[in-house]
Structure formats: C-alpha cells, structure tokens
Amino acid sequence: MVADVLVAVLAGPLVASGVAKLVAPTERLSWPVGDGPLAAPHGPRLVASAELVGAVLLIVVPGRLAAVGGLVAYLALTGVSHALRGQECACFGLARLASVGRTHIVMNAVGASLGAIALLIGPGAQTALRVGVAIAATALITGVVVAVDRRARAVEAAKEKQIVERTDAVYGVQLYTTESCPSCRALKKLVAGMEPARRDAVVETVLGPDDAAPGAMAAMGVPCAQGLDGDGRRVGEPVSGIGSVKALINSIVVTARV
C-alpha cells in the first residue's frame, strides 16, 4: 500500500507538467533546447508525451517495476535540471517559475528518493489507490504552480508599471542577451516588430558563455537592460526579464532629440 502511494505521488507532477506543455503554444514556450530532436517546435510535445506515458505506466504497472520506472525517471530529471541550471523554466508550460536551479534539482532528487523507497518496500498493485493518489497529487502540484505563477505575474506587472511611470526620459536602451537564451530570442522578435526609431534606439550586446553584464546586471538573468538618457548616461535602475525589458524599450522617447 505504501509503495503504491509513493509511486502514485511521482505520477502527479508528470501529469501536470505534460498537460501544461501540450496545451501551451510552442512558440510562446521558453524552451531551453535549441537544436536536435528535442528542439522546438516538436521537442516540447515529445517531452510532454513521454511524461504522460510515464505517468500512466507508474499507475498501471504492478509491483517493483513501477518503482524502478519512477526512480529512473526522476534520476533523469535530476540530471536534466542540473544541466539546465540558469535556463528559463518551461517545466510547466507557460507558468512563470524561477529559472532552473537548486530547487528543481532538489525536488527531482526527492522524487528519485521516493522511487527508491518504494522499490525497497516491495510489491504493490492497488491500481485504484494509485489512481486516487495520482489525481490528488496532480491537483496539488497544479494548485502550487498556479499560485506561484500568479504571484510572479503580479510582481512583473508591478515592475512594468514602475517603468511606465518613471519620470526620467529614456532615449535609448542597452540590452544584454545570450545566444542560448529562449527569452532573448522571443524578445528580439518583439523588438523587430517595433517602429524603426524605437528599434534603432536599442543597442544589443550578446554575452558569451564566460561574459557577464556590467554592474548590478551581473547578478541578473538575461535578457537584462539599462535605460539611457540623450547623452548615453544611465537612467534609472536596470531591469531583467522579457516583460520588464519590453516595457523599458516601450518607454523610449522616439521624438527628435534636442
């Protein structure tokens, strides 16, 4: 019975994550894989399908095989999260979660530990119990993700409002990006669709793997940006994240300079 509960708990995050990726438009996902068979637009769908198939197997496969599957799946997720540290999190589709970091690694490692415990406890084959626990786990993780997403969007909206209401005129923006950043690519598409005067006021610097943005932006994720006045001096505080950077670019004064 305990083994069934542990295995079913592992299925919950896989269901929530898989469904979130399937329903999200792939062009809006901050997908961290840039090439190969798992690159967008097909990569998110393939990963989501694998997660859902894995969740079903965790529920229907009897005995220790289910525990082995959960252990292997979460060991793999632990390795992937370690490899993607610092990248935008697309774990749950469009939900705005923190970048992949220690929390992701620890949570996946905990999942692997639960799989190992279920394996040690021994056989279990109560499918009905697994279904019920998996549904509860899916609902719980979905609720947590929605709450975190709403909080992140509220914080981002507040930052964007501050940028719009700032009194210092911005005549240019120094933008910092990287080649491997999905959010940077999405931001560039947005900037490309802006009017020429605003677009020309954005100066982009592409950082290399060992490069860092100057000043306070060194501790920020990319994309990050600094507003500039008519003489190229810094105006206000630097910002990071696609929403805040876009708001800063939209605040550029595009009239002729005096």
mmCIF file with all atom_site columns, N, CA and C in Angstrom, residues 44-114:
data_model
loop_
_atom_site.group_PDB
_atom_site.id
_atom_site.type_symbol
_atom_site.label_atom_id
_atom_site.label_alt_id
_atom_site.label_comp_id
_atom_site.label_asym_id
_atom_site.label_entity_id
_atom_site.label_seq_id
_atom_site.pdbx_PDB_ins_code
_atom_site.Cartn_x
_atom_site.Cartn_y
_atom_site.Cartn_z
_atom_site.occupancy
_atom_site.B_iso_or_equiv
_atom_site.pdbx_formal_charge
_atom_site.auth_seq_id
_atom_site.auth_comp_id
_atom_site.auth_asym_id
_atom_site.auth_atom_id
_atom_site.pdbx_PDB_model_num
ATOM 1   N N  . PRO A 1 44  ? 8.935  20.121 -27.198 1.00 0.00 ? 44  PRO A N  1
ATOM 2   C CA . PRO A 1 44  ? 8.003  20.187 -26.060 1.00 0.00 ? 44  PRO A CA 1
ATOM 3   C C  . PRO A 1 44  ? 6.907  19.132 -26.126 1.00 0.00 ? 44  PRO A C  1
ATOM 4   N N  . ARG A 1 45  ? 6.403  18.863 -27.338 1.00 0.00 ? 45  ARG A N  1
ATOM 5   C CA . ARG A 1 45  ? 5.356  17.858 -27.489 1.00 0.00 ? 45  ARG A CA 1
ATOM 6   C C  . ARG A 1 45  ? 5.894  16.450 -27.195 1.00 0.00 ? 45  ARG A C  1
ATOM 7   N N  . LEU A 1 46  ? 7.104  16.172 -27.659 1.00 0.00 ? 46  LEU A N  1
ATOM 8   C CA . LEU A 1 46  ? 7.697  14.860 -27.414 1.00 0.00 ? 46  LEU A CA 1
ATOM 9   C C  . LEU A 1 46  ? 7.935  14.638 -25.925 1.00 0.00 ? 46  LEU A C  1
ATOM 10  N N  . VAL A 1 47  ? 8.485  15.649 -25.265 1.00 0.00 ? 47  VAL A N  1
ATOM 11  C CA . VAL A 1 47  ? 8.753  15.532 -23.827 1.00 0.00 ? 47  VAL A CA 1
ATOM 12  C C  . VAL A 1 47  ? 7.449  15.387 -23.052 1.00 0.00 ? 47  VAL A C  1
ATOM 13  N N  . ALA A 1 48  ? 6.442  16.191 -23.420 1.00 0.00 ? 48  ALA A N  1
ATOM 14  C CA . ALA A 1 48  ? 5.143  16.113 -22.742 1.00 0.00 ? 48  ALA A CA 1
ATOM 15  C C  . ALA A 1 48  ? 4.516  14.732 -22.907 1.00 0.00 ? 48  ALA A C  1
ATOM 16  N N  . SER A 1 49  ? 4.588  14.195 -24.115 1.00 0.00 ? 49  SER A N  1
ATOM 17  C CA . SER A 1 49  ? 4.030  12.859 -24.362 1.00 0.00 ? 49  SER A CA 1
ATOM 18  C C  . SER A 1 49  ? 4.752  11.803 -23.533 1.00 0.00 ? 49  SER A C  1
ATOM 19  N N  . ALA A 1 50  ? 6.083  11.926 -23.446 1.00 0.00 ? 50  ALA A N  1
ATOM 20  C CA . ALA A 1 50  ? 6.855  10.973 -22.643 1.00 0.00 ? 50  ALA A CA 1
ATOM 21  C C  . ALA A 1 50  ? 6.474  11.067 -21.168 1.00 0.00 ? 50  ALA A C  1
ATOM 22  N N  . GLU A 1 51  ? 6.243  12.285 -20.687 1.00 0.00 ? 51  GLU A N  1
ATOM 23  C CA . GLU A 1 51  ? 5.845  12.460 -19.284 1.00 0.00 ? 51  GLU A CA 1
ATOM 24  C C  . GLU A 1 51  ? 4.490  11.813 -19.009 1.00 0.00 ? 51  GLU A C  1
ATOM 25  N N  . LEU A 1 52  ? 3.549  12.007 -19.918 1.00 0.00 ? 52  LEU A N  1
ATOM 26  C CA . LEU A 1 52  ? 2.216  11.440 -19.716 1.00 0.00 ? 52  LEU A CA 1
ATOM 27  C C  . LEU A 1 52  ? 2.235  9.918  -19.815 1.00 0.00 ? 52  LEU A C  1
ATOM 28  N N  . VAL A 1 53  ? 2.990  9.388  -20.767 1.00 0.00 ? 53  VAL A N  1
ATOM 29  C CA . VAL A 1 53  ? 3.121  7.929  -20.868 1.00 0.00 ? 53  VAL A CA 1
ATOM 30  C C  . VAL A 1 53  ? 3.772  7.374  -19.600 1.00 0.00 ? 53  VAL A C  1
ATOM 31  N N  . GLY A 1 54  ? 4.803  8.069  -19.123 1.00 0.00 ? 54  GLY A N  1
ATOM 32  C CA . GLY A 1 54  ? 5.459  7.642  -17.893 1.00 0.00 ? 54  GLY A CA 1
ATOM 33  C C  . GLY A 1 54  ? 4.515  7.641  -16.707 1.00 0.00 ? 54  GLY A C  1
ATOM 34  N N  . ALA A 1 55  ? 3.659  8.669  -16.625 1.00 0.00 ? 55  ALA A N  1
ATOM 35  C CA . ALA A 1 55  ? 2.692  8.747  -15.528 1.00 0.00 ? 55  ALA A CA 1
ATOM 36  C C  . ALA A 1 55  ? 1.708  7.580  -15.579 1.00 0.00 ? 55  ALA A C  1
ATOM 37  N N  . VAL A 1 56  ? 1.234  7.262  -16.779 1.00 0.00 ? 56  VAL A N  1
ATOM 38  C CA . VAL A 1 56  ? 0.300  6.138  -16.932 1.00 0.00 ? 56  VAL A CA 1
ATOM 39  C C  . VAL A 1 56  ? 0.966  4.825  -16.516 1.00 0.00 ? 56  VAL A C  1
ATOM 40  N N  . LEU A 1 57  ? 2.209  4.639  -16.928 1.00 0.00 ? 57  LEU A N  1
ATOM 41  C CA . LEU A 1 57  ? 2.921  3.410  -16.567 1.00 0.00 ? 57  LEU A CA 1
ATOM 42  C C  . LEU A 1 57  ? 3.126  3.306  -15.060 1.00 0.00 ? 57  LEU A C  1
ATOM 43  N N  . LEU A 1 58  ? 3.386  4.434  -14.414 1.00 0.00 ? 58  LEU A N  1
ATOM 44  C CA . LEU A 1 58  ? 3.553  4.416  -12.963 1.00 0.00 ? 58  LEU A CA 1
ATOM 45  C C  . LEU A 1 58  ? 2.279  3.953  -12.258 1.00 0.00 ? 58  LEU A C  1
ATOM 46  N N  . ILE A 1 59  ? 1.141  4.214  -12.885 1.00 0.00 ? 59  ILE A N  1
ATOM 47  C CA . ILE A 1 59  ? -0.142 3.855  -12.273 1.00 0.00 ? 59  ILE A CA 1
ATOM 48  C C  . ILE A 1 59  ? -0.539 2.408  -12.572 1.00 0.00 ? 59  ILE A C  1
ATOM 49  N N  . VAL A 1 60  ? -0.286 1.949  -13.797 1.00 0.00 ? 60  VAL A N  1
ATOM 50  C CA . VAL A 1 60  ? -0.824 0.640  -14.205 1.00 0.00 ? 60  VAL A CA 1
ATOM 51  C C  . VAL A 1 60  ? 0.170  -0.509 -14.071 1.00 0.00 ? 60  VAL A C  1
ATOM 52  N N  . VAL A 1 61  ? 1.472  -0.215 -14.090 1.00 0.00 ? 61  VAL A N  1
ATOM 53  C CA . VAL A 1 61  ? 2.453  -1.304 -13.997 1.00 0.00 ? 61  VAL A CA 1
ATOM 54  C C  . VAL A 1 61  ? 2.517  -1.816 -12.558 1.00 0.00 ? 61  VAL A C  1
ATOM 55  N N  . PRO A 1 62  ? 2.388  -3.103 -12.341 1.00 0.00 ? 62  PRO A N  1
ATOM 56  C CA . PRO A 1 62  ? 2.360  -3.638 -10.972 1.00 0.00 ? 62  PRO A CA 1
ATOM 57  C C  . PRO A 1 62  ? 3.752  -3.801 -10.373 1.00 0.00 ? 62  PRO A C  1
ATOM 58  N N  . GLY A 1 63  ? 3.768  -3.920 -9.057  1.00 0.00 ? 63  GLY A N  1
ATOM 59  C CA . GLY A 1 63  ? 4.967  -4.316 -8.337  1.00 0.00 ? 63  GLY A CA 1
ATOM 60  C C  . GLY A 1 63  ? 6.135  -3.356 -8.422  1.00 0.00 ? 63  GLY A C  1
ATOM 61  N N  . ARG A 1 64  ? 7.322  -3.956 -8.304  1.00 0.00 ? 64  ARG A N  1
ATOM 62  C CA . ARG A 1 64  ? 8.548  -3.164 -8.236  1.00 0.00 ? 64  ARG A CA 1
ATOM 63  C C  . ARG A 1 64  ? 8.887  -2.478 -9.552  1.00 0.00 ? 64  ARG A C  1
ATOM 64  N N  . LEU A 1 65  ? 8.340  -2.957 -10.663 1.00 0.00 ? 65  LEU A N  1
ATOM 65  C CA . LEU A 1 65  ? 8.641  -2.334 -11.952 1.00 0.00 ? 65  LEU A CA 1
ATOM 66  C C  . LEU A 1 65  ? 8.225  -0.866 -11.967 1.00 0.00 ? 65  LEU A C  1
ATOM 67  N N  . ALA A 1 66  ? 7.092  -0.552 -11.357 1.00 0.00 ? 66  ALA A N  1
ATOM 68  C CA . ALA A 1 66  ? 6.645  0.841  -11.298 1.00 0.00 ? 66  ALA A CA 1
ATOM 69  C C  . ALA A 1 66  ? 7.623  1.681  -10.490 1.00 0.00 ? 66  ALA A C  1
ATOM 70  N N  . ALA A 1 67  ? 8.101  1.133  -9.376  1.00 0.00 ? 67  ALA A N  1
ATOM 71  C CA . ALA A 1 67  ? 9.068  1.858  -8.551  1.00 0.00 ? 67  ALA A CA 1
ATOM 72  C C  . ALA A 1 67  ? 10.369 2.091  -9.309  1.00 0.00 ? 67  ALA A C  1
ATOM 73  N N  . VAL A 1 68  ? 10.808 1.074  -10.061 1.00 0.00 ? 68  VAL A N  1
ATOM 74  C CA . VAL A 1 68  ? 12.015 1.231  -10.879 1.00 0.00 ? 68  VAL A CA 1
ATOM 75  C C  . VAL A 1 68  ? 11.815 2.335  -11.911 1.00 0.00 ? 68  VAL A C  1
ATOM 76  N N  . GLY A 1 69  ? 10.635 2.347  -12.547 1.00 0.00 ? 69  GLY A N  1
ATOM 77  C CA . GLY A 1 69  ? 10.343 3.385  -13.529 1.00 0.00 ? 69  GLY A CA 1
ATOM 78  C C  . GLY A 1 69  ? 10.370 4.772  -12.920 1.00 0.00 ? 69  GLY A C  1
ATOM 79  N N  . GLY A 1 70  ? 9.776  4.928  -11.733 1.00 0.00 ? 70  GLY A N  1
ATOM 80  C CA . GLY A 1 70  ? 9.791  6.225  -11.064 1.00 0.00 ? 70  GLY A CA 1
ATOM 81  C C  . GLY A 1 70  ? 11.188 6.651  -10.684 1.00 0.00 ? 70  GLY A C  1
ATOM 82  N N  . LEU A 1 71  ? 11.988 5.714  -10.182 1.00 0.00 ? 71  LEU A N  1
ATOM 83  C CA . LEU A 1 71  ? 13.369 6.015  -9.807  1.00 0.00 ? 71  LEU A CA 1
ATOM 84  C C  . LEU A 1 71  ? 14.175 6.479  -11.009 1.00 0.00 ? 71  LEU A C  1
ATOM 85  N N  . VAL A 1 72  ? 14.083 5.736  -12.113 1.00 0.00 ? 72  VAL A N  1
ATOM 86  C CA . VAL A 1 72  ? 14.832 6.086  -13.325 1.00 0.00 ? 72  VAL A CA 1
ATOM 87  C C  . VAL A 1 72  ? 14.374 7.432  -13.883 1.00 0.00 ? 72  VAL A C  1
ATOM 88  N N  . ALA A 1 73  ? 13.056 7.655  -13.913 1.00 0.00 ? 73  ALA A N  1
ATOM 89  C CA . ALA A 1 73  ? 12.520 8.899  -14.467 1.00 0.00 ? 73  ALA A CA 1
ATOM 90  C C  . ALA A 1 73  ? 13.011 10.109 -13.688 1.00 0.00 ? 73  ALA A C  1
ATOM 91  N N  . TYR A 1 74  ? 12.967 10.031 -12.380 1.00 0.00 ? 74  TYR A N  1
ATOM 92  C CA . TYR A 1 74  ? 13.351 11.196 -11.577 1.00 0.00 ? 74  TYR A CA 1
ATOM 93  C C  . TYR A 1 74  ? 14.864 11.361 -11.465 1.00 0.00 ? 74  TYR A C  1
ATOM 94  N N  . LEU A 1 75  ? 15.617 10.274 -11.598 1.00 0.00 ? 75  LEU A N  1
ATOM 95  C CA . LEU A 1 75  ? 17.069 10.422 -11.718 1.00 0.00 ? 75  LEU A CA 1
ATOM 96  C C  . LEU A 1 75  ? 17.414 11.165 -13.003 1.00 0.00 ? 75  LEU A C  1
ATOM 97  N N  . ALA A 1 76  ? 16.706 10.816 -14.093 1.00 0.00 ? 76  ALA A N  1
ATOM 98  C CA . ALA A 1 76  ? 16.925 11.506 -15.364 1.00 0.00 ? 76  ALA A CA 1
ATOM 99  C C  . ALA A 1 76  ? 16.556 12.982 -15.253 1.00 0.00 ? 76  ALA A C  1
ATOM 100 N N  . LEU A 1 77  ? 15.430 13.282 -14.604 1.00 0.00 ? 77  LEU A N  1
ATOM 101 C CA . LEU A 1 77  ? 15.010 14.675 -14.435 1.00 0.00 ? 77  LEU A CA 1
ATOM 102 C C  . LEU A 1 77  ? 15.993 15.450 -13.564 1.00 0.00 ? 77  LEU A C  1
ATOM 103 N N  . THR A 1 78  ? 16.571 14.783 -12.569 1.00 0.00 ? 78  THR A N  1
ATOM 104 C CA . THR A 1 78  ? 17.585 15.438 -11.737 1.00 0.00 ? 78  THR A CA 1
ATOM 105 C C  . THR A 1 78  ? 18.795 15.822 -12.574 1.00 0.00 ? 78  THR A C  1
ATOM 106 N N  . GLY A 1 79  ? 19.234 14.899 -13.428 1.00 0.00 ? 79  GLY A N  1
ATOM 107 C CA . GLY A 1 79  ? 20.363 15.197 -14.302 1.00 0.00 ? 79  GLY A CA 1
ATOM 108 C C  . GLY A 1 79  ? 20.068 16.312 -15.283 1.00 0.00 ? 79  GLY A C  1
ATOM 109 N N  . VAL A 1 80  ? 18.860 16.305 -15.851 1.00 0.00 ? 80  VAL A N  1
ATOM 110 C CA . VAL A 1 80  ? 18.475 17.346 -16.807 1.00 0.00 ? 80  VAL A CA 1
ATOM 111 C C  . VAL A 1 80  ? 18.416 18.707 -16.126 1.00 0.00 ? 80  VAL A C  1
ATOM 112 N N  . SER A 1 81  ? 17.821 18.769 -14.942 1.00 0.00 ? 81  SER A N  1
ATOM 113 C CA . SER A 1 81  ? 17.722 20.050 -14.242 1.00 0.00 ? 81  SER A CA 1
ATOM 114 C C  . SER A 1 81  ? 19.098 20.580 -13.860 1.00 0.00 ? 81  SER A C  1
ATOM 115 N N  . HIS A 1 82  ? 20.021 19.681 -13.530 1.00 0.00 ? 82  HIS A N  1
ATOM 116 C CA . HIS A 1 82  ? 21.392 20.107 -13.229 1.00 0.00 ? 82  HIS A CA 1
ATOM 117 C C  . HIS A 1 82  ? 22.062 20.676 -14.475 1.00 0.00 ? 82  HIS A C  1
ATOM 118 N N  . ALA A 1 83  ? 21.831 20.040 -15.620 1.00 0.00 ? 83  ALA A N  1
ATOM 119 C CA . ALA A 1 83  ? 22.441 20.505 -16.867 1.00 0.00 ? 83  ALA A CA 1
ATOM 120 C C  . ALA A 1 83  ? 21.854 21.830 -17.343 1.00 0.00 ? 83  ALA A C  1
ATOM 121 N N  . LEU A 1 84  ? 20.606 22.105 -16.978 1.00 0.00 ? 84  LEU A N  1
ATOM 122 C CA . LEU A 1 84  ? 19.920 23.313 -17.452 1.00 0.00 ? 84  LEU A CA 1
ATOM 123 C C  . LEU A 1 84  ? 19.912 24.434 -16.419 1.00 0.00 ? 84  LEU A C  1
ATOM 124 N N  . ARG A 1 85  ? 20.766 24.373 -15.424 1.00 0.00 ? 85  ARG A N  1
ATOM 125 C CA . ARG A 1 85  ? 20.802 25.414 -14.397 1.00 0.00 ? 85  ARG A CA 1
ATOM 126 C C  . ARG A 1 85  ? 20.966 26.795 -15.023 1.00 0.00 ? 85  ARG A C  1
ATOM 127 N N  . GLY A 1 86  ? 20.142 27.736 -14.554 1.00 0.00 ? 86  GLY A N  1
ATOM 128 C CA . GLY A 1 86  ? 20.202 29.103 -15.054 1.00 0.00 ? 86  GLY A CA 1
ATOM 129 C C  . GLY A 1 86  ? 19.304 29.370 -16.242 1.00 0.00 ? 86  GLY A C  1
ATOM 130 N N  . GLN A 1 87  ? 18.783 28.317 -16.875 1.00 0.00 ? 87  GLN A N  1
ATOM 131 C CA . GLN A 1 87  ? 17.894 28.483 -18.017 1.00 0.00 ? 87  GLN A CA 1
ATOM 132 C C  . GLN A 1 87  ? 16.475 28.794 -17.541 1.00 0.00 ? 87  GLN A C  1
ATOM 133 N N  . GLU A 1 88  ? 15.698 29.412 -18.427 1.00 0.00 ? 88  GLU A N  1
ATOM 134 C CA . GLU A 1 88  ? 14.293 29.650 -18.114 1.00 0.00 ? 88  GLU A CA 1
ATOM 135 C C  . GLU A 1 88  ? 13.580 28.316 -17.921 1.00 0.00 ? 88  GLU A C  1
ATOM 136 N N  . CYS A 1 89  ? 12.679 28.273 -16.950 1.00 0.00 ? 89  CYS A N  1
ATOM 137 C CA . CYS A 1 89  ? 11.961 27.034 -16.653 1.00 0.00 ? 89  CYS A CA 1
ATOM 138 C C  . CYS A 1 89  ? 10.705 26.922 -17.510 1.00 0.00 ? 89  CYS A C  1
ATOM 139 N N  . ALA A 1 90  ? 10.643 25.869 -18.324 1.00 0.00 ? 90  ALA A N  1
ATOM 140 C CA . ALA A 1 90  ? 9.430  25.585 -19.094 1.00 0.00 ? 90  ALA A CA 1
ATOM 141 C C  . ALA A 1 90  ? 8.820  24.274 -18.611 1.00 0.00 ? 90  ALA A C  1
ATOM 142 N N  . CYS A 1 91  ? 9.122  23.923 -17.362 1.00 0.00 ? 91  CYS A N  1
ATOM 143 C CA . CYS A 1 91  ? 8.673  22.644 -16.805 1.00 0.00 ? 91  CYS A CA 1
ATOM 144 C C  . CYS A 1 91  ? 7.160  22.498 -16.873 1.00 0.00 ? 91  CYS A C  1
ATOM 145 N N  . PHE A 1 92  ? 6.461  23.586 -16.548 1.00 0.00 ? 92  PHE A N  1
ATOM 146 C CA . PHE A 1 92  ? 5.001  23.556 -16.528 1.00 0.00 ? 92  PHE A CA 1
ATOM 147 C C  . PHE A 1 92  ? 4.435  24.550 -17.542 1.00 0.00 ? 92  PHE A C  1
ATOM 148 N N  . GLY A 1 93  ? 4.896  24.419 -18.779 1.00 0.00 ? 93  GLY A N  1
ATOM 149 C CA . GLY A 1 93  ? 4.369  25.234 -19.866 1.00 0.00 ? 93  GLY A CA 1
ATOM 150 C C  . GLY A 1 93  ? 4.672  26.708 -19.714 1.00 0.00 ? 93  GLY A C  1
ATOM 151 N N  . LEU A 1 94  ? 3.619  27.521 -19.732 1.00 0.00 ? 94  LEU A N  1
ATOM 152 C CA . LEU A 1 94  ? 3.773  28.972 -19.706 1.00 0.00 ? 94  LEU A CA 1
ATOM 153 C C  . LEU A 1 94  ? 3.853  29.535 -18.293 1.00 0.00 ? 94  LEU A C  1
ATOM 154 N N  . ALA A 1 95  ? 3.767  28.684 -17.282 1.00 0.00 ? 95  ALA A N  1
ATOM 155 C CA . ALA A 1 95  ? 3.850  29.173 -15.902 1.00 0.00 ? 95  ALA A CA 1
ATOM 156 C C  . ALA A 1 95  ? 5.192  29.850 -15.672 1.00 0.00 ? 95  ALA A C  1
ATOM 157 N N  . ARG A 1 96  ? 5.155  31.030 -15.075 1.00 0.00 ? 96  ARG A N  1
ATOM 158 C CA . ARG A 1 96  ? 6.373  31.801 -14.856 1.00 0.00 ? 96  ARG A CA 1
ATOM 159 C C  . ARG A 1 96  ? 6.981  31.406 -13.517 1.00 0.00 ? 96  ARG A C  1
ATOM 160 N N  . LEU A 1 97  ? 7.837  30.412 -13.574 1.00 0.00 ? 97  LEU A N  1
ATOM 161 C CA . LEU A 1 97  ? 8.512  29.933 -12.384 1.00 0.00 ? 97  LEU A CA 1
ATOM 162 C C  . LEU A 1 97  ? 9.946  30.440 -12.387 1.00 0.00 ? 97  LEU A C  1
ATOM 163 N N  . ALA A 1 98  ? 10.641 30.205 -11.291 1.00 0.00 ? 98  ALA A N  1
ATOM 164 C CA . ALA A 1 98  ? 12.034 30.628 -11.210 1.00 0.00 ? 98  ALA A CA 1
ATOM 165 C C  . ALA A 1 98  ? 12.867 29.859 -12.231 1.00 0.00 ? 98  ALA A C  1
ATOM 166 N N  . SER A 1 99  ? 14.003 30.441 -12.605 1.00 0.00 ? 99  SER A N  1
ATOM 167 C CA . SER A 1 99  ? 14.909 29.749 -13.510 1.00 0.00 ? 99  SER A CA 1
ATOM 168 C C  . SER A 1 99  ? 15.340 28.426 -12.889 1.00 0.00 ? 99  SER A C  1
ATOM 169 N N  . VAL A 1 100 ? 15.716 27.493 -13.745 1.00 0.00 ? 100 VAL A N  1
ATOM 170 C CA . VAL A 1 100 ? 16.131 26.178 -13.259 1.00 0.00 ? 100 VAL A CA 1
ATOM 171 C C  . VAL A 1 100 ? 17.319 26.348 -12.311 1.00 0.00 ? 100 VAL A C  1
ATOM 172 N N  . GLY A 1 101 ? 17.197 25.800 -11.124 1.00 0.00 ? 101 GLY A N  1
ATOM 173 C CA . GLY A 1 101 ? 18.249 25.973 -10.127 1.00 0.00 ? 101 GLY A CA 1
ATOM 174 C C  . GLY A 1 101 ? 18.204 24.886 -9.079  1.00 0.00 ? 101 GLY A C  1
ATOM 175 N N  . ARG A 1 102 ? 18.674 25.226 -7.886  1.00 0.00 ? 102 ARG A N  1
ATOM 176 C CA . ARG A 1 102 ? 18.800 24.239 -6.818  1.00 0.00 ? 102 ARG A CA 1
ATOM 177 C C  . ARG A 1 102 ? 17.457 23.614 -6.444  1.00 0.00 ? 102 ARG A C  1
ATOM 178 N N  . THR A 1 103 ? 16.400 24.432 -6.424  1.00 0.00 ? 103 THR A N  1
ATOM 179 C CA . THR A 1 103 ? 15.087 23.903 -6.037  1.00 0.00 ? 103 THR A CA 1
ATOM 180 C C  . THR A 1 103 ? 14.644 22.790 -6.976  1.00 0.00 ? 103 THR A C  1
ATOM 181 N N  . HIS A 1 104 ? 14.825 23.012 -8.295  1.00 0.00 ? 104 HIS A N  1
ATOM 182 C CA . HIS A 1 104 ? 14.451 21.985 -9.270  1.00 0.00 ? 104 HIS A CA 1
ATOM 183 C C  . HIS A 1 104 ? 15.252 20.697 -9.037  1.00 0.00 ? 104 HIS A C  1
ATOM 184 N N  . ILE A 1 105 ? 16.555 20.857 -8.813  1.00 0.00 ? 105 ILE A N  1
ATOM 185 C CA . ILE A 1 105 ? 17.416 19.690 -8.622  1.00 0.00 ? 105 ILE A CA 1
ATOM 186 C C  . ILE A 1 105 ? 17.008 18.918 -7.371  1.00 0.00 ? 105 ILE A C  1
ATOM 187 N N  . VAL A 1 106 ? 16.781 19.651 -6.281  1.00 0.00 ? 106 VAL A N  1
ATOM 188 C CA . VAL A 1 106 ? 16.423 19.005 -5.017  1.00 0.00 ? 106 VAL A CA 1
ATOM 189 C C  . VAL A 1 106 ? 15.080 18.289 -5.124  1.00 0.00 ? 106 VAL A C  1
ATOM 190 N N  . MET A 1 107 ? 14.089 18.941 -5.727  1.00 0.00 ? 107 MET A N  1
ATOM 191 C CA . MET A 1 107 ? 12.765 18.323 -5.829  1.00 0.00 ? 107 MET A CA 1
ATOM 192 C C  . MET A 1 107 ? 12.803 17.050 -6.669  1.00 0.00 ? 107 MET A C  1
ATOM 193 N N  . ASN A 1 108 ? 13.549 17.081 -7.769  1.00 0.00 ? 108 ASN A N  1
ATOM 194 C CA . ASN A 1 108 ? 13.664 15.871 -8.588  1.00 0.00 ? 108 ASN A CA 1
ATOM 195 C C  . ASN A 1 108 ? 14.435 14.776 -7.852  1.00 0.00 ? 108 ASN A C  1
ATOM 196 N N  . ALA A 1 109 ? 15.439 15.183 -7.079  1.00 0.00 ? 109 ALA A N  1
ATOM 197 C CA . ALA A 1 109 ? 16.185 14.203 -6.284  1.00 0.00 ? 109 ALA A CA 1
ATOM 198 C C  . ALA A 1 109 ? 15.286 13.578 -5.216  1.00 0.00 ? 109 ALA A C  1
ATOM 199 N N  . VAL A 1 110 ? 14.400 14.380 -4.635  1.00 0.00 ? 110 VAL A N  1
ATOM 200 C CA . VAL A 1 110 ? 13.428 13.844 -3.672  1.00 0.00 ? 110 VAL A CA 1
ATOM 201 C C  . VAL A 1 110 ? 12.524 12.822 -4.356  1.00 0.00 ? 110 VAL A C  1
ATOM 202 N N  . GLY A 1 111 ? 12.104 13.134 -5.590  1.00 0.00 ? 111 GLY A N  1
ATOM 203 C CA . GLY A 1 111 ? 11.294 12.183 -6.346  1.00 0.00 ? 111 GLY A CA 1
ATOM 204 C C  . GLY A 1 111 ? 12.022 10.872 -6.574  1.00 0.00 ? 111 GLY A C  1
ATOM 205 N N  . ALA A 1 112 ? 13.317 10.961 -6.912  1.00 0.00 ? 112 ALA A N  1
ATOM 206 C CA . ALA A 1 112 ? 14.108 9.746  -7.095  1.00 0.00 ? 112 ALA A CA 1
ATOM 207 C C  . ALA A 1 112 ? 14.201 8.964  -5.787  1.00 0.00 ? 112 ALA A C  1
ATOM 208 N N  . SER A 1 113 ? 14.316 9.682  -4.676  1.00 0.00 ? 113 SER A N  1
ATOM 209 C CA . SER A 1 113 ? 14.385 9.022  -3.368  1.00 0.00 ? 113 SER A CA 1
ATOM 210 C C  . SER A 1 113 ? 13.087 8.285  -3.052  1.00 0.00 ? 113 SER A C  1
ATOM 211 N N  . LEU A 1 114 ? 11.951 8.895  -3.391  1.00 0.00 ? 114 LEU A N  1
ATOM 212 C CA . LEU A 1 114 ? 10.666 8.224  -3.174  1.00 0.00 ? 114 LEU A CA 1
ATOM 213 C C  . LEU A 1 114 ? 10.574 6.946  -4.002  1.00 0.00 ? 114 LEU A C  1
#
